[in-house]
Amino acid sequence: MNKRKTSLFFFLLSMLFFYIPLLILIIYSFNEGKSMVWKGFSLKWYEELFMYSDNIWKAFRYSVFIAVLSGIISTVIGTLGAIGLQWYDFKGKKALQLLTYIPLVIPEIILGVSLLILFATIKFELGLTTIFIAHTTFNIPFVLFIILSRLEEFDYAIVEAAYDLGATELQTLIKVIIPAILPGIVSGFLISVTLSFDDFVTTFFVAGPGSSTLPLRIYSMIRLGVSPVINALSVLLIGISIILTLSTKSLQKYFVK
């Protein structure tokens, strides 16, 4: 019983440590003044965010566009790659499996510097395209291992039954394999979008002039001092995250059915 109480105590302590800063951020997003001294309730910072912060919304659109596009491409590549690694034998398979682990374990700053050197060597102009390539590159391994874990529970006899019934390899992929691993595909896509939207380090190295994503824009604003507009933006992002989390649970229940 004492162990349970101790575990509960540390769990609650961890939750308080995590959520109290968020609560303070939400409260001060409604503060009339700019400082941490409460000056009264006001929606002025939300008004400034929605009416007079075009640079923030431009960066937000860039982040959403790159996150969704890189999520789609990395999910397609990761899914097909996982299927190939799981069920096909070819020369260099073990070496390729080992290489897929590297982006997961190397520091993100090394990946960013490496890509910057690559783009500079081939004289590729930095911008949204290089950000997209970078995000797709580090997203693919995450999708790959999510799909691989899903395929480990897959009954390959279903595929053999489809072949016996006359289905082609493409028909089997589209009508049998993909529907069976769809929850893993959706999870991989959502993780890719989240990682891309939140990424700062790699994006910092490969972004060009006029191609700032939302994390870069927030960083540039914080360097001059924490603006209450950032608090309002953070509250908005927290709300979006909650909605996406609830939507993801609903999608998972739908696909499980």
CSV table of C-alpha atoms in Angstrom, one decimal:
chain,number,residue,atom,x,y,z
A,1,MET,CA,0.0,0.0,0.0
A,2,ASN,CA,2.9,2.3,0.8
A,3,LYS,CA,4.5,1.6,-2.5
A,4,ARG,CA,1.2,2.6,-4.3
A,5,LYS,CA,1.0,5.8,-2.3
A,6,THR,CA,4.6,6.6,-3.1
A,7,SER,CA,4.1,5.9,-6.8
A,8,LEU,CA,0.9,8.1,-6.8
A,9,PHE,CA,2.7,10.9,-5.0
A,10,PHE,CA,5.6,11.0,-7.6
A,11,PHE,CA,3.1,10.7,-10.5
A,12,LEU,CA,1.1,13.7,-9.2
A,13,LEU,CA,4.3,15.6,-8.6
A,14,SER,CA,5.4,14.9,-12.2
A,15,MET,CA,2.0,16.0,-13.6
A,16,LEU,CA,2.1,19.2,-11.5
A,17,PHE,CA,5.7,19.9,-12.7
A,18,PHE,CA,4.5,19.5,-16.3
A,19,TYR,CA,1.1,21.2,-16.2
A,20,ILE,CA,1.7,24.2,-13.9
A,21,PRO,CA,3.9,26.1,-16.5
A,22,LEU,CA,1.2,25.5,-19.1
A,23,LEU,CA,-1.4,26.8,-16.7
A,24,ILE,CA,0.7,29.9,-15.9
A,25,LEU,CA,1.2,30.5,-19.7
A,26,ILE,CA,-2.6,30.3,-20.3
A,27,ILE,CA,-3.4,32.7,-17.4
A,28,TYR,CA,-0.8,35.3,-18.5
A,29,SER,CA,-2.0,35.2,-22.1
A,30,PHE,CA,-5.0,37.1,-20.8
A,31,ASN,CA,-2.9,39.6,-18.8
A,32,GLU,CA,-3.3,43.3,-19.7
A,33,GLY,CA,0.4,44.1,-19.2
A,34,LYS,CA,3.5,42.7,-20.8
A,35,SER,CA,5.3,41.8,-17.6
A,36,MET,CA,4.6,38.9,-15.2
A,37,VAL,CA,2.7,41.3,-12.9
A,38,TRP,CA,-1.0,40.8,-13.3
A,39,LYS,CA,-2.6,44.1,-14.6
A,40,GLY,CA,-6.1,42.8,-15.3
A,41,PHE,CA,-8.0,40.6,-17.7
A,42,SER,CA,-7.7,41.5,-21.4
A,43,LEU,CA,-8.0,39.9,-24.8
A,44,LYS,CA,-5.6,42.4,-26.4
A,45,TRP,CA,-2.9,39.9,-27.1
A,46,TYR,CA,-5.3,37.6,-28.9
A,47,GLU,CA,-6.5,40.5,-30.9
A,48,GLU,CA,-2.9,41.4,-31.8
A,49,LEU,CA,-2.3,37.7,-32.7
A,50,PHE,CA,-5.3,37.4,-35.1
A,51,MET,CA,-5.3,40.9,-36.5
A,52,TYR,CA,-1.7,42.3,-36.6
A,53,SER,CA,0.6,39.3,-36.7
A,54,ASP,CA,0.9,38.4,-40.4
A,55,ASN,CA,4.4,37.2,-40.1
A,56,ILE,CA,3.4,34.6,-37.5
A,57,TRP,CA,0.5,33.3,-39.6
A,58,LYS,CA,2.8,33.2,-42.7
A,59,ALA,CA,5.2,31.0,-40.7
A,60,PHE,CA,2.3,28.9,-39.4
A,61,ARG,CA,1.1,28.2,-43.0
A,62,TYR,CA,4.6,27.2,-44.0
A,63,SER,CA,4.8,24.8,-41.0
A,64,VAL,CA,1.5,23.2,-41.8
A,65,PHE,CA,2.2,22.9,-45.5
A,66,ILE,CA,5.7,21.3,-45.0
A,67,ALA,CA,4.4,19.1,-42.1
A,68,VAL,CA,1.5,17.7,-44.1
A,69,LEU,CA,3.5,17.2,-47.4
A,70,SER,CA,6.5,15.7,-45.7
A,71,GLY,CA,4.2,13.5,-43.6
A,72,ILE,CA,2.5,12.1,-46.7
A,73,ILE,CA,5.7,11.5,-48.6
A,74,SER,CA,7.6,9.9,-45.6
A,75,THR,CA,4.5,7.8,-44.8
A,76,VAL,CA,4.4,6.4,-48.4
A,77,ILE,CA,8.1,5.7,-48.5
A,78,GLY,CA,8.3,4.4,-45.0
A,79,THR,CA,5.3,2.0,-45.5
A,80,LEU,CA,6.7,0.6,-48.8
A,81,GLY,CA,10.2,0.3,-47.3
A,82,ALA,CA,8.9,-1.5,-44.2
A,83,ILE,CA,7.0,-4.0,-46.4
A,84,GLY,CA,10.1,-4.6,-48.5
A,85,LEU,CA,12.3,-5.1,-45.4
A,86,GLN,CA,9.8,-7.4,-43.7
A,87,TRP,CA,9.0,-9.8,-46.5
A,88,TYR,CA,11.6,-9.5,-49.3
A,89,ASP,CA,15.1,-10.9,-49.3
A,90,PHE,CA,17.7,-9.0,-51.3
A,91,LYS,CA,21.4,-8.3,-51.2
A,92,GLY,CA,22.4,-5.7,-48.6
A,93,LYS,CA,19.2,-6.1,-46.6
A,94,LYS,CA,20.9,-6.3,-43.2
A,95,ALA,CA,23.1,-3.3,-44.1
A,96,LEU,CA,20.0,-1.3,-45.1
A,97,GLN,CA,18.2,-2.2,-41.9
A,98,LEU,CA,21.2,-1.0,-39.9
A,99,LEU,CA,21.4,2.3,-41.8
A,100,THR,CA,17.7,3.0,-41.0
A,101,TYR,CA,18.6,3.2,-37.3
A,102,ILE,CA,21.2,5.9,-37.8
A,103,PRO,CA,18.8,8.9,-38.2
A,104,LEU,CA,17.1,7.8,-34.9
A,105,VAL,CA,20.3,7.8,-32.8
A,106,ILE,CA,22.5,10.6,-34.2
A,107,PRO,CA,22.0,14.1,-32.6
A,108,GLU,CA,19.7,16.2,-34.6
A,109,ILE,CA,22.2,19.0,-34.9
A,110,ILE,CA,24.5,16.6,-36.8
A,111,LEU,CA,21.8,15.8,-39.2
A,112,GLY,CA,21.1,19.5,-39.8
A,113,VAL,CA,24.8,20.4,-40.3
A,114,SER,CA,25.2,17.4,-42.7
A,115,LEU,CA,22.2,18.4,-44.8
A,116,LEU,CA,23.5,22.0,-44.9
A,117,ILE,CA,26.9,20.8,-46.1
A,118,LEU,CA,25.2,18.7,-48.8
A,119,PHE,CA,23.0,21.5,-50.1
A,120,ALA,CA,26.0,23.9,-50.1
A,121,THR,CA,28.1,21.4,-52.0
A,122,ILE,CA,25.6,20.8,-54.7
A,123,LYS,CA,24.7,24.6,-54.6
A,124,PHE,CA,21.1,24.0,-53.8
A,125,GLU,CA,19.3,27.2,-52.7
A,126,LEU,CA,18.0,27.0,-49.2
A,127,GLY,CA,14.3,27.5,-48.7
A,128,LEU,CA,11.1,25.7,-48.3
A,129,THR,CA,12.3,22.9,-50.6
A,130,THR,CA,15.3,22.1,-48.5
A,131,ILE,CA,13.2,22.2,-45.3
A,132,PHE,CA,10.8,19.7,-46.9
A,133,ILE,CA,13.7,17.4,-47.9
A,134,ALA,CA,15.2,17.6,-44.4
A,135,HIS,CA,11.9,16.9,-42.7
A,136,THR,CA,11.1,14.0,-45.0
A,137,THR,CA,14.5,12.5,-44.4
A,138,PHE,CA,14.3,12.4,-40.6
A,139,ASN,CA,10.6,11.3,-40.7
A,140,ILE,CA,11.0,8.2,-42.8
A,141,PRO,CA,12.8,6.1,-40.1
A,142,PHE,CA,10.1,6.8,-37.6
A,143,VAL,CA,7.3,5.7,-40.0
A,144,LEU,CA,9.4,2.7,-41.0
A,145,PHE,CA,9.7,1.3,-37.5
A,146,ILE,CA,6.1,2.0,-36.7
A,147,ILE,CA,5.0,0.0,-39.8
A,148,LEU,CA,7.5,-2.7,-39.1
A,149,SER,CA,6.1,-3.2,-35.6
A,150,ARG,CA,2.7,-3.5,-37.1
A,151,LEU,CA,3.9,-6.0,-39.7
A,152,GLU,CA,5.4,-8.3,-37.1
A,153,GLU,CA,1.8,-9.0,-35.9
A,154,PHE,CA,0.6,-9.5,-39.4
A,155,ASP,CA,-0.6,-12.9,-40.5
A,156,TYR,CA,1.2,-13.5,-43.8
A,157,ALA,CA,-1.2,-16.4,-44.5
A,158,ILE,CA,-3.7,-13.7,-45.6
A,159,VAL,CA,-1.3,-12.6,-48.3
A,160,GLU,CA,-0.7,-16.1,-49.5
A,161,ALA,CA,-4.5,-16.7,-49.6
A,162,ALA,CA,-4.9,-13.6,-51.8
A,163,TYR,CA,-2.3,-14.9,-54.2
A,164,ASP,CA,-4.0,-18.3,-54.3
A,165,LEU,CA,-7.3,-16.5,-55.2
A,166,GLY,CA,-5.6,-14.9,-58.2
A,167,ALA,CA,-4.8,-11.5,-56.8
A,168,THR,CA,-1.8,-9.7,-58.3
A,169,GLU,CA,1.0,-8.3,-56.1
A,170,LEU,CA,-0.4,-4.7,-56.5
A,171,GLN,CA,-4.0,-5.8,-55.8
A,172,THR,CA,-2.8,-7.6,-52.7
A,173,LEU,CA,-0.9,-4.5,-51.5
A,174,ILE,CA,-3.9,-2.2,-52.0
A,175,LYS,CA,-6.8,-4.4,-51.0
A,176,VAL,CA,-5.2,-6.7,-48.3
A,177,ILE,CA,-2.0,-5.4,-46.8
A,178,ILE,CA,-2.7,-1.6,-46.6
A,179,PRO,CA,-6.2,-2.0,-45.0
A,180,ALA,CA,-4.7,-4.4,-42.4
A,181,ILE,CA,-1.9,-2.1,-41.4
A,182,LEU,CA,-3.9,1.2,-41.8
A,183,PRO,CA,-3.8,2.1,-38.1
A,184,GLY,CA,0.0,1.9,-38.2
A,185,ILE,CA,0.0,4.0,-41.3
A,186,VAL,CA,-2.2,6.7,-39.7
A,187,SER,CA,0.0,6.7,-36.6
A,188,GLY,CA,3.1,7.1,-38.7
A,189,PHE,CA,1.6,10.0,-40.6
A,190,LEU,CA,0.5,11.8,-37.4
A,191,ILE,CA,3.9,11.3,-35.8
A,192,SER,CA,5.6,12.6,-39.0
A,193,VAL,CA,3.4,15.7,-39.0
A,194,THR,CA,4.0,16.3,-35.3
A,195,LEU,CA,7.8,15.9,-35.6
A,196,SER,CA,7.9,18.2,-38.7
A,197,PHE,CA,5.7,20.9,-37.2
A,198,ASP,CA,7.8,21.0,-34.0
A,199,ASP,CA,11.2,20.7,-35.5
A,200,PHE,CA,13.6,23.6,-34.8
A,201,VAL,CA,17.2,22.4,-34.9
A,202,THR,CA,17.3,20.8,-38.4
A,203,THR,CA,15.1,23.5,-39.8
A,204,PHE,CA,17.4,26.2,-38.4
A,205,PHE,CA,20.3,25.0,-40.6
A,206,VAL,CA,18.4,24.3,-43.8
A,207,ALA,CA,16.0,27.3,-43.9
A,208,GLY,CA,16.7,30.1,-46.2
A,209,PRO,CA,15.7,33.8,-46.2
A,210,GLY,CA,11.9,34.3,-46.1
A,211,SER,CA,11.2,30.6,-45.4
A,212,SER,CA,10.9,30.7,-41.6
A,213,THR,CA,8.6,28.1,-40.0
A,214,LEU,CA,6.7,28.7,-36.8
A,215,PRO,CA,9.4,27.4,-34.4
A,216,LEU,CA,11.9,29.7,-36.1
A,217,ARG,CA,9.6,32.7,-36.0
A,218,ILE,CA,8.9,32.1,-32.3
A,219,TYR,CA,12.6,31.8,-31.6
A,220,SER,CA,13.3,35.1,-33.4
A,221,MET,CA,10.6,36.8,-31.3
A,222,ILE,CA,11.9,35.4,-28.0
A,223,ARG,CA,15.4,36.7,-28.6
A,224,LEU,CA,13.9,40.2,-28.1
A,225,GLY,CA,12.0,39.2,-25.0
A,226,VAL,CA,9.0,37.0,-24.3
A,227,SER,CA,6.0,38.7,-25.9
A,228,PRO,CA,2.5,38.0,-24.6
A,229,VAL,CA,1.5,37.4,-28.2
A,230,ILE,CA,3.6,34.2,-28.0
A,231,ASN,CA,1.6,33.2,-24.9
A,232,ALA,CA,-1.6,33.6,-26.9
A,233,LEU,CA,-0.2,31.7,-29.8
A,234,SER,CA,0.9,28.9,-27.4
A,235,VAL,CA,-2.6,28.7,-26.0
A,236,LEU,CA,-4.0,28.3,-29.5
A,237,LEU,CA,-1.5,25.6,-30.3
A,238,ILE,CA,-2.3,23.7,-27.0
A,239,GLY,CA,-6.0,23.8,-28.1
A,240,ILE,CA,-5.1,22.5,-31.5
A,241,SER,CA,-3.0,19.7,-29.9
A,242,ILE,CA,-5.9,18.7,-27.7
A,243,ILE,CA,-8.3,18.6,-30.6
A,244,LEU,CA,-5.9,16.5,-32.7
A,245,THR,CA,-5.3,14.1,-29.8
A,246,LEU,CA,-9.0,13.5,-29.4
A,247,SER,CA,-9.4,13.1,-33.1
A,248,THR,CA,-6.6,10.6,-33.2
A,249,LYS,CA,-8.3,8.5,-30.5
A,250,SER,CA,-11.6,8.6,-32.5
A,251,LEU,CA,-9.7,7.6,-35.7
A,252,GLN,CA,-8.0,4.7,-33.9
A,253,LYS,CA,-11.4,3.4,-32.7
A,254,TYR,CA,-12.8,3.7,-36.2
A,255,PHE,CA,-9.9,1.8,-37.8
A,256,VAL,CA,-9.9,-0.9,-35.1
A,257,LYS,CA,-13.6,-1.5,-35.9
